[in-house]
Protein backbone atom coordinates (compact mmCIF):
# COMPACT_ATOMS: atom_id res chain seq x y z
CA MET A 1 -32.29 39.09 -45.24
CA THR A 2 -30.32 37.19 -42.21
CA GLU A 3 -26.92 38.00 -42.28
CA GLN A 4 -24.47 34.79 -42.33
CA ARG A 5 -21.87 34.22 -39.11
CA LYS A 6 -18.22 33.44 -39.63
CA ALA A 7 -17.39 29.84 -38.54
CA TRP A 8 -15.37 30.74 -35.30
CA GLN A 9 -18.78 32.49 -34.20
CA GLU A 10 -21.13 29.47 -34.37
CA PRO A 11 -20.96 27.41 -31.21
CA MET A 12 -21.67 24.19 -33.04
CA VAL A 13 -18.21 24.49 -34.47
CA TRP A 14 -16.89 24.60 -31.41
CA LEU A 15 -18.49 21.57 -29.89
CA MET A 16 -17.11 19.67 -32.83
CA ALA A 17 -13.39 20.77 -31.98
CA GLY A 18 -13.67 21.62 -28.41
CA ILE A 19 -14.79 18.18 -27.26
CA PRO A 20 -12.16 16.11 -28.80
CA LEU A 21 -9.71 18.24 -27.73
CA ALA A 22 -10.60 18.53 -23.89
CA THR A 23 -10.48 14.38 -24.69
CA ILE A 24 -6.96 14.93 -25.38
CA VAL A 25 -6.08 17.47 -22.93
CA ALA A 26 -7.54 15.29 -20.16
CA GLY A 27 -5.61 11.61 -21.38
CA ILE A 28 -2.83 13.19 -21.43
CA ALA A 29 -3.23 14.81 -17.92
CA THR A 30 -4.46 11.48 -16.46
CA LEU A 31 -1.18 9.69 -17.84
CA VAL A 32 1.29 12.42 -16.41
CA ILE A 33 -0.98 11.52 -12.87
CA ALA A 34 -0.45 7.75 -13.19
CA LEU A 35 3.01 8.02 -14.04
CA ARG A 36 3.80 9.90 -11.12
CA SER A 37 1.94 8.46 -8.73
CA GLY A 38 4.37 5.25 -8.86
CA PRO A 39 3.41 1.33 -8.73
CA LEU A 40 0.53 0.32 -6.62
CA ASP A 41 1.83 -1.94 -4.25
CA GLY A 42 -1.27 -3.31 -1.76
CA VAL A 43 0.50 -6.24 0.11
CA PRO A 44 4.16 -6.22 -0.79
CA ALA A 45 4.88 -9.53 -1.87
CA SER A 46 7.66 -11.34 -4.11
CA VAL A 47 6.07 -12.77 -7.63
CA GLN A 48 7.80 -14.78 -10.23
CA ARG A 49 7.19 -13.87 -13.52
CA VAL A 50 6.32 -17.35 -15.92
CA SER A 51 5.95 -16.70 -19.42
CA GLN A 52 3.07 -13.89 -19.39
CA ILE A 53 2.14 -14.84 -16.22
CA GLN A 54 3.08 -13.75 -12.46
CA THR A 55 2.55 -15.98 -9.65
CA LEU A 56 2.06 -14.76 -6.41
CA ASP A 57 5.11 -16.24 -3.84
CA SER A 58 2.39 -17.05 -0.72
CA ALA A 59 4.55 -19.85 0.81
CA ALA A 60 5.13 -17.24 3.94
CA ASP A 61 1.70 -16.45 4.40
CA LEU A 62 0.53 -20.06 4.15
CA ALA A 63 3.17 -21.13 6.55
CA ALA A 64 1.63 -18.46 9.19
CA THR A 65 -1.93 -20.20 8.44
CA ARG A 66 -0.70 -23.48 8.98
CA LEU A 67 1.06 -23.16 12.03
CA ASP A 68 -1.86 -20.75 13.39
CA TYR A 69 0.34 -17.83 13.93
CA HIS A 70 -1.59 -14.22 14.46
CA GLY A 71 -0.93 -11.36 16.94
CA TYR A 72 -1.34 -7.91 18.11
CA LEU A 73 0.91 -4.92 17.11
CA LEU A 74 0.82 -2.15 20.09
CA VAL A 75 1.56 1.25 19.05
CA GLU A 76 2.24 3.92 21.75
CA ARG A 77 2.06 7.15 19.56
CA GLY A 78 3.98 10.08 21.63
CA ALA A 79 5.74 13.19 20.76
CA SER A 80 8.87 11.70 20.96
CA GLY A 81 8.07 8.95 18.19
CA TRP A 82 6.13 5.77 18.50
CA ARG A 83 6.54 2.57 20.61
CA LEU A 84 6.20 -0.69 19.03
CA GLU A 85 5.09 -3.87 20.96
CA LEU A 86 4.56 -7.11 19.09
CA LYS A 87 2.42 -9.81 20.70
CA THR A 88 2.16 -13.19 19.20
CA ALA A 89 1.05 -16.37 19.38
CA PRO A 90 3.16 -18.19 19.94
CA PRO A 91 5.06 -16.37 21.61
CA SER A 92 8.35 -17.90 20.43
CA LEU A 93 8.02 -15.68 17.22
CA MET A 94 8.91 -13.03 19.13
CA GLN A 95 12.69 -14.48 19.81
CA ALA A 96 13.86 -14.28 16.34
CA PRO A 97 14.44 -10.91 14.57
CA VAL A 98 11.35 -9.38 13.14
CA GLN A 99 10.54 -6.72 11.29
CA VAL A 100 7.79 -4.68 11.13
CA VAL A 101 6.74 -2.58 7.77
CA PHE A 102 4.37 0.37 7.66
CA VAL A 103 3.66 -0.14 4.03
CA HIS A 104 3.06 2.96 1.74
CA PRO A 105 -0.82 3.53 -0.04
CA ASN A 106 1.10 4.19 -3.13
CA SER A 107 5.06 3.83 -3.31
CA ALA A 108 6.89 0.58 -2.18
CA ARG A 109 10.19 3.00 -2.06
CA MET A 110 8.92 4.93 1.44
CA ASP A 111 7.03 2.26 3.13
CA VAL A 112 8.95 2.52 6.64
CA ARG A 113 10.83 -0.53 7.85
CA VAL A 114 11.42 -0.94 11.96
CA ALA A 115 13.25 -3.75 13.32
CA LEU A 116 11.97 -5.62 16.77
CA VAL A 117 14.41 -6.57 19.44
CA GLU A 118 12.32 -9.27 21.85
CA GLY A 119 9.13 -7.87 20.42
CA ARG A 120 9.91 -4.51 21.19
CA ALA A 121 11.27 -1.09 19.11
CA VAL A 122 10.94 2.60 19.44
CA LEU A 123 10.38 4.67 16.03
CA ALA A 124 12.17 7.89 16.66
CA GLN A 125 9.62 9.38 14.12
CA ALA A 126 6.30 8.51 12.72
CA PRO A 127 5.97 7.76 9.11
CA ALA A 128 5.32 11.18 7.24
CA PHE A 129 1.86 9.15 5.40
CA VAL A 130 -0.78 7.42 6.49
CA PRO A 131 0.40 4.00 6.53
CA SER A 132 -2.55 1.27 4.40
CA GLN A 133 -1.17 -1.71 6.17
CA VAL A 134 1.07 -3.01 8.78
CA VAL A 135 3.18 -6.44 7.74
CA VAL A 136 5.46 -8.04 9.75
CA THR A 137 7.74 -10.78 8.94
CA ASP A 138 10.97 -12.79 10.27
CA ASP A 139 14.28 -12.01 8.69
CA ALA A 140 14.33 -15.09 6.45
CA GLY A 141 10.69 -14.44 5.29
CA SER A 142 9.64 -17.99 6.44
CA TRP A 143 6.17 -16.50 8.12
CA ARG A 144 3.99 -13.53 7.13
CA LEU A 145 1.26 -11.65 9.16
CA VAL A 146 -0.61 -8.44 8.00
CA GLY A 147 -2.60 -6.42 9.44
CA ASP A 148 -5.22 -2.83 8.40
CA TYR A 149 -3.78 0.50 10.21
CA SER A 150 -5.93 2.22 11.85
CA ASP A 151 -5.69 4.89 14.48
CA SER A 152 -6.23 3.11 17.35
CA GLY A 153 -3.23 1.49 19.35
CA THR A 154 -4.14 -2.72 18.40
CA LEU A 155 -3.23 -3.66 15.12
CA THR A 156 -4.81 -7.48 14.87
CA LEU A 157 -2.07 -9.10 12.61
CA THR A 158 -3.45 -12.11 10.99
CA PRO A 159 -1.75 -14.81 7.71
CA ALA A 160 -3.14 -13.01 4.41
CA VAL A 161 -4.13 -15.79 2.71
CA GLN A 162 -6.53 -18.14 4.79
CA ALA A 163 -5.78 -21.81 3.78
CA ARG A 164 -8.89 -24.36 2.60
């Protein structure tokens, strides 16, 4: 005769109880990670909620496209901080106060903003993160140029939306 094993000694019982339990634990862990990471902001943009729909305010991007604005941000990384120099077409864009935003990949509140004076500024300390993008705009928000961040010293800036 064979001896019967108790229920907790059967591998199938552990599979039947363990897989659903592991799924619940993994789901809770995923939820905690998602809540701690904060909002995801690709390109910071103002949105307007209309009923159940969010609409993107792309007027600044369209203005930059229509007026054929583009440029370069030169970043000289040194031990005493970063030196920033903006080159735009047309050059008159640099005459008004301009802001550069180094966009944090996950959290908008950690973005680093720098005001440029005549197209130049010094960032005393490098950002504590690797930016995902760089956004350049005037203080009034009438135009906006966006560029992908890279380790090169020259970042290309173009409008985020191309007109058709």
